[in-house]
Amino acid sequence: MDLARRYVCVRVTNMAGVDLSVYRFDYDLTFAALLMHADGTTYHRYGTRDHTATSRLSMESLARVLEETLKDHAEYSRNPSPPAREPPRTIEQLPPMARKLQSEKVNCFHCHMVNDAYREQAQEEKRWSREATIGMMPLPERVGILLDRDEQNLVKTVTSRSPAEAAGVRAGDRLVRLAGARIRTEADAQWTLDGLPAGKTSAAIELERSAETIRAAIELEPGWKVPSDLEFSWRSTIWGLRPSPGFGGKKLDAGELAAEGLPAGAFALRVTYMVDWGEHAEDGRSARRAGLREGDVVLSADGKSDFATERHFQSWFRFARKPGDRVKLELLGEKKRSTIELPLLP
Amino acid sequence: MNPRTTLVGCFFLPAVLAGPAGADVPASIEWVSDIGKARTLAASLGRPLLVVFR
């Protein structure tokens, strides 16, 4: 495939020195791509995920956006309108990171560290919003649209009784524009949704259905951006949210479940660490005081045991519980079950 | 190497872009690591940029 040869391909493995005012994407991702003009205009974004990591990516969809963007590039290049230049800013210049660098050497700045630094800065400046954080980069499912993996502006399904259904969106429609932005990928849709208010709002949509162009508006109610705990669980951002259980571990695999006499597919988490570092070291001490130890196996939390992943377990505490709550943990030790009560700290 | 499961490890992305799915040897796509130089190159060649963060 010659597609990539028609681009200048850049691979960035370290965010050091990267101008965050130009290269803007979902920094929690471990793989993201921007398709751009040399003047800094971003045509499209590619790369998204959920707790399954790769189910929303495919070679077909990547090739498709590369092909389509060549047309966008040719059209734009005839009459370019470079974006207004913002003052450059790098991760090293963000105040929380700048302070950290005074006492610590950082060899590699990961993408998610940008989000961490932005969050810390917002918290320091008393303008941090939990709702804004958990509502970041909403998947199109938040408005009731599931996009196709391989043709990422093709509506695969529309959720019943969703804002999209109310707006008349149907499976098989092609999402051409959302809130005025040209959509070619799921990441384009997320980026556009990210820019909409979290409260009551309306988003214009343009759809292609057969040869017809349909224009409508999706009406959104307050809270529409809020994801489920599972949907958010893959994000590194969860580590900055409270409350935390103060420990973590590894889900038992099939062999380990069998060895413990547990049914196949059951949730069981072996505790491999208890937090004893940083500003929330007290979380781990609190868990220890409650009776938890490394090596214990956690079977449920307040009776809930349908955690898809360890990250989902972590995310549940942050979404479904609040500081001050006491969570009943069911434990398995030496083939005997017990229950402890874990207080969640502010 | 299954590209579906390893896309996130974008070290193999050039192979996928250059050849049939399943190729596991990075082929002849030249990747630039300096964004500034890449933008200058893209401007002079009149090509768009594909900027991969990984």
XYZ file of C-alpha atoms in Angstrom:
400
model
C 0.000 0.000 0.000
C 1.486 3.299 -1.078
C -0.754 5.397 1.100
C 1.817 6.122 3.765
C 4.321 7.245 1.155
C 1.993 10.072 0.291
C 2.392 11.401 3.815
C 5.309 12.632 5.829
C 5.176 10.101 8.648
C 6.198 11.131 12.124
C 6.392 8.896 15.157
C 6.515 10.508 18.556
C 7.491 8.297 21.473
C 8.233 11.015 24.013
C 6.091 14.107 24.655
C 9.102 16.181 25.694
C 9.106 19.418 23.731
C 5.868 18.643 21.871
C 3.762 21.792 21.455
C 0.506 20.928 23.205
C -1.222 23.920 21.635
C -0.850 22.253 18.221
C -0.846 18.503 18.889
C -4.093 17.958 20.731
C -5.618 14.521 21.104
C -6.809 12.096 23.772
C -3.639 11.951 25.849
C -4.784 8.866 27.771
C -4.359 6.792 24.625
C -1.277 4.663 24.090
C -1.766 4.944 20.342
C -3.126 8.032 18.617
C -2.622 9.582 15.220
C -3.190 13.068 13.860
C -3.575 13.717 10.156
C -2.433 17.271 9.584
C -1.341 20.009 7.234
C 2.149 21.392 7.740
C 0.597 24.687 8.883
C -0.788 23.007 12.012
C -4.312 22.364 10.762
C -5.599 19.016 12.025
C -7.720 17.330 9.378
C -8.622 14.213 11.319
C -7.789 12.137 14.344
C -7.459 8.387 14.507
C -7.318 6.097 17.508
C -9.704 5.352 20.283
C -10.372 2.564 22.700
C -12.504 1.165 25.458
C -11.662 -1.414 28.110
C -10.973 -3.935 25.343
C -7.988 -1.944 24.051
C -8.122 -2.707 20.327
C -11.716 -3.476 19.381
C -12.232 -0.013 17.885
C -9.148 -0.053 15.667
C -8.559 -1.765 12.357
C -6.245 -1.593 9.398
C -9.262 -0.998 7.185
C -10.361 2.106 9.047
C -6.848 3.514 9.256
C -6.290 3.022 5.528
C -9.677 4.570 4.803
C -8.972 7.786 6.698
C -5.508 8.028 5.136
C -7.070 7.758 1.693
C -9.891 10.212 2.396
C -7.605 12.742 4.020
C -5.553 12.994 0.834
C -8.664 14.491 -0.774
C -9.175 16.816 2.187
C -5.535 17.860 1.948
C -5.784 18.621 -1.777
C -8.926 20.688 -1.220
C -7.514 22.572 1.770
C -4.209 23.263 0.021
C -6.013 25.186 -2.709
C -7.172 27.742 -0.168
C -5.386 27.237 3.149
C -6.472 29.038 6.292
C -3.835 28.321 8.942
C -5.094 28.214 12.522
C -4.363 31.187 14.773
C -1.109 30.483 16.562
C -1.426 30.044 20.289
C 1.615 30.551 22.501
C 3.533 27.267 22.382
C 3.388 25.183 25.538
C 5.089 21.931 26.349
C 4.516 19.433 29.107
C 7.742 20.608 30.746
C 6.241 24.111 31.033
C 3.028 23.060 32.788
C 3.518 24.241 36.395
C 3.089 20.860 38.189
C 5.598 19.266 35.819
C 7.970 22.235 35.906
C 8.108 21.918 39.718
C 8.614 18.166 39.541
C 11.512 18.640 37.153
C 13.319 20.828 39.677
C 13.910 17.801 41.900
C 13.450 14.848 39.598
C 14.741 13.723 36.234
C 12.103 12.496 33.802
C 13.552 10.563 30.901
C 10.365 9.906 29.014
C 7.176 11.935 29.097
C 4.258 9.614 28.375
C 1.156 11.009 26.703
C -1.028 10.406 29.778
C 1.320 12.598 31.830
C -0.093 15.571 29.917
C -3.565 14.848 31.283
C -2.115 14.322 34.765
C -0.331 17.681 34.658
C -3.401 19.493 33.327
C -5.523 17.940 36.095
C -3.059 18.849 38.834
C -2.837 22.385 37.510
C -6.632 22.724 37.457
C -6.858 21.354 41.021
C -4.213 23.814 42.215
C -6.082 26.667 40.573
C -9.400 25.507 42.106
C -11.025 25.138 38.705
C -10.942 21.352 38.483
C -14.249 19.664 37.757
C -14.776 15.960 38.338
C -17.608 15.980 35.811
C -15.367 17.523 33.158
C -12.668 14.952 33.844
C -14.862 11.880 33.676
C -16.711 13.357 30.703
C -13.588 13.736 28.601
C -13.638 12.526 24.991
C -17.097 10.956 25.115
C -17.626 7.928 22.924
C -20.447 8.426 20.394
C -22.455 5.880 22.398
C -23.034 8.715 24.881
C -25.494 10.176 22.347
C -26.741 6.761 21.247
C -24.583 6.065 18.192
C -22.310 3.065 17.772
C -20.006 3.612 14.810
C -18.617 0.860 12.620
C -15.041 -0.156 13.345
C -13.916 -0.353 9.722
C -15.973 2.535 8.309
C -15.805 4.841 11.234
C -18.409 7.364 10.146
C -20.958 4.673 9.354
C -23.672 4.299 11.989
C -23.732 0.651 12.981
C -26.507 0.791 15.561
C -28.614 3.423 17.267
C -29.534 2.916 20.909
C -33.216 2.713 21.598
C -34.689 5.844 23.251
C -31.393 7.707 22.861
C -30.886 11.336 21.753
C -29.675 10.047 18.368
C -32.818 7.977 17.868
C -34.954 10.970 18.819
C -33.083 13.002 16.181
C -33.945 10.420 13.530
C -30.509 8.804 13.135
C -30.716 5.270 11.713
C -28.337 2.356 11.368
C -26.686 2.572 7.969
C -26.571 6.377 7.950
C -23.230 8.001 7.325
C -22.322 10.691 9.830
C -20.911 13.462 7.673
C -20.848 16.365 10.087
C -21.343 16.747 13.805
C -21.638 20.206 15.331
C -20.194 21.550 12.086
C -17.088 19.345 12.054
C -16.340 16.873 9.256
C -16.361 13.379 10.702
C -14.299 10.596 9.193
C -13.333 8.635 12.308
C -14.626 7.767 15.736
C -11.859 9.931 17.207
C -13.171 12.884 15.150
C -16.603 12.328 16.693
C -15.128 12.087 20.199
C -13.098 15.249 19.723
C -16.186 17.141 18.554
C -18.330 15.806 21.400
C -15.566 16.749 23.840
C -15.931 20.369 22.757
C -19.671 20.475 23.532
C -20.973 21.605 26.928
C -21.696 18.900 29.496
C -25.057 20.505 30.285
C -28.197 20.772 28.186
C -27.144 21.405 24.628
C -27.915 20.698 21.026
C -25.593 19.369 18.300
C -26.323 19.744 14.604
C -25.811 16.595 12.560
C -25.572 15.996 8.851
C -26.204 12.461 7.634
C -26.030 10.718 4.295
C -28.768 8.156 3.726
C -28.632 6.596 0.259
C -28.210 9.659 -1.945
C -30.034 11.918 0.457
C -28.560 14.496 2.816
C -30.398 14.769 6.107
C -29.889 17.540 8.625
C -31.132 17.321 12.183
C -30.152 18.163 15.741
C -29.301 15.881 18.632
C -30.712 17.254 21.866
C -28.591 16.428 24.904
C -29.538 16.585 28.562
C -27.257 17.499 31.490
C -24.943 14.635 32.395
C -24.893 13.193 28.886
C -21.101 12.989 28.862
C -20.805 10.835 31.974
C -19.478 7.362 31.043
C -19.941 4.093 32.877
C -17.262 2.943 35.281
C -16.306 0.217 32.794
C -16.114 2.646 29.883
C -13.735 4.922 31.798
C -11.694 2.181 33.442
C -8.847 1.957 30.913
C -7.860 5.601 31.375
C -4.747 6.474 33.349
C -6.807 9.392 34.587
C -8.618 7.068 37.023
C -5.537 7.090 39.274
C -6.116 10.772 39.982
C -9.733 10.266 41.075
C -11.019 9.523 44.551
C -11.865 7.447 46.467
C -9.311 4.721 46.011
C -9.379 1.257 47.632
C -5.700 1.690 48.497
C -4.654 -1.589 46.936
C -4.584 -3.378 43.632
C -3.637 -6.663 42.132
C -4.101 -9.187 39.412
C -7.211 -11.060 38.303
C -6.800 -14.788 38.709
C -6.609 -16.724 35.445
C -8.460 -19.970 34.744
C -5.757 -22.154 36.275
C -5.500 -20.040 39.401
C -9.278 -20.036 39.832
C -9.347 -23.803 39.597
C -6.491 -24.076 42.089
C -8.451 -21.941 44.543
C -11.592 -24.030 43.998
C -13.393 -21.103 42.364
C -15.729 -21.461 39.374
C -14.448 -20.670 35.873
C -15.074 -17.051 34.936
C -15.477 -15.868 38.530
C -13.981 -12.551 39.564
C -11.107 -12.974 41.967
C -8.355 -10.439 42.516
C -5.129 -11.333 44.245
C -3.799 -8.336 46.121
C -0.266 -7.690 44.898
C 0.299 -4.225 46.317
C -1.009 -1.874 48.957
C -0.448 1.820 48.411
C 2.369 2.979 50.669
C 3.742 5.872 48.639
C 2.845 9.401 47.673
C 0.217 11.705 49.056
C -2.341 8.874 49.414
C -0.172 6.366 51.270
C -2.776 6.484 54.041
C -5.186 4.610 51.710
C -2.987 1.534 51.873
C -2.469 1.860 55.641
C -6.211 2.109 56.067
C -6.713 -1.093 54.048
C -4.068 -2.796 56.156
C -5.768 -1.663 59.369
C -9.024 -3.087 58.004
C -7.294 -6.477 57.810
C -6.226 -6.720 54.173
C -2.827 -8.165 53.262
C -0.815 -8.753 50.088
C -1.708 -12.206 48.758
C -5.350 -12.038 49.874
C -7.901 -12.786 47.194
C -10.818 -10.356 46.883
C -14.004 -11.963 45.591
C -16.456 -9.070 45.748
C -16.971 -5.497 46.885
C -20.337 -4.678 48.457
C -21.624 -7.867 46.832
C -20.540 -6.838 43.349
C -18.371 -9.346 41.538
C -18.957 -8.740 37.838
C -15.795 -6.720 37.283
C -14.488 -7.194 33.752
C -10.913 -6.273 34.612
C -8.782 -5.159 37.536
C -9.033 -1.615 36.161
C -12.823 -1.955 36.212
C -12.569 -2.874 39.907
C -10.505 0.266 40.499
C -12.862 2.408 38.449
C -15.940 1.144 40.331
C -14.628 2.551 43.629
C -14.173 5.949 41.991
C -17.547 5.993 40.223
C -19.879 4.098 42.541
C -18.566 5.009 45.978
C -17.623 8.225 47.709
C -15.122 9.203 50.364
C -16.359 8.184 53.795
C -18.164 5.071 52.540
C -17.296 1.695 54.016
C -17.070 -1.128 51.478
C -17.535 -4.770 52.432
C -14.837 -6.862 50.801
C -15.314 -10.603 50.591
C -11.950 -12.331 50.866
C -10.670 -15.810 50.283
C -7.755 -16.991 52.352
C -6.644 -20.582 53.014
C -9.896 -21.779 51.353
C -11.876 -19.897 54.012
C -13.995 -16.905 53.207
C -14.168 -13.803 55.370
C -15.458 -10.272 55.130
C -13.770 -7.040 56.076
C -15.011 -3.471 56.008
C -12.805 -1.068 54.115
C -13.198 2.638 54.933
C -12.646 4.897 51.931
C -10.641 7.988 52.727
C -11.196 11.493 51.285
C 1.824 -11.191 14.107
C -1.837 -10.319 14.039
C -2.257 -6.644 13.157
C -5.639 -6.479 14.874
C -4.170 -7.343 18.213
C -0.937 -5.462 17.874
C -2.014 -2.230 16.266
C -1.408 -0.467 19.541
C 2.223 -1.476 19.285
C 2.673 0.875 16.383
C 6.248 -0.170 15.744
C 4.770 -2.416 13.090
C 2.510 0.246 11.624
C 4.800 0.856 8.627
C 4.599 -2.807 7.743
C 0.873 -2.754 7.805
C 0.724 0.363 5.713
C 3.276 -0.930 3.275
C 2.111 -4.451 2.759
C -0.569 -7.070 3.273
C -2.065 -7.482 6.720
C 0.094 -9.900 8.601
C 3.433 -8.622 7.395
C 5.607 -8.280 10.440
C 8.732 -6.632 9.140
C 8.705 -2.862 9.019
C 9.066 -2.002 5.355
C 10.348 0.999 3.558
C 8.255 3.801 5.016
C 10.575 6.372 6.474
C 9.495 7.642 9.873
C 10.703 11.012 11.088
C 11.030 11.560 14.818
C 11.386 15.351 14.861
C 7.991 16.999 14.362
C 9.504 20.360 13.465
C 11.625 18.862 10.696
C 8.652 16.821 9.536
C 6.503 19.932 9.178
C 9.195 21.660 7.140
C 9.501 18.576 4.950
C 5.731 18.285 4.539
C 5.504 21.949 3.551
C 8.245 21.590 0.951
C 6.812 18.370 -0.489
C 3.201 19.536 -0.321
C 2.261 16.369 1.565
C 0.072 15.945 4.627
C 1.504 14.721 7.900
C 0.691 11.493 9.666
C 1.744 12.053 13.262
C 1.611 8.916 15.378
C 1.944 9.193 19.135
C 3.085 5.999 20.712
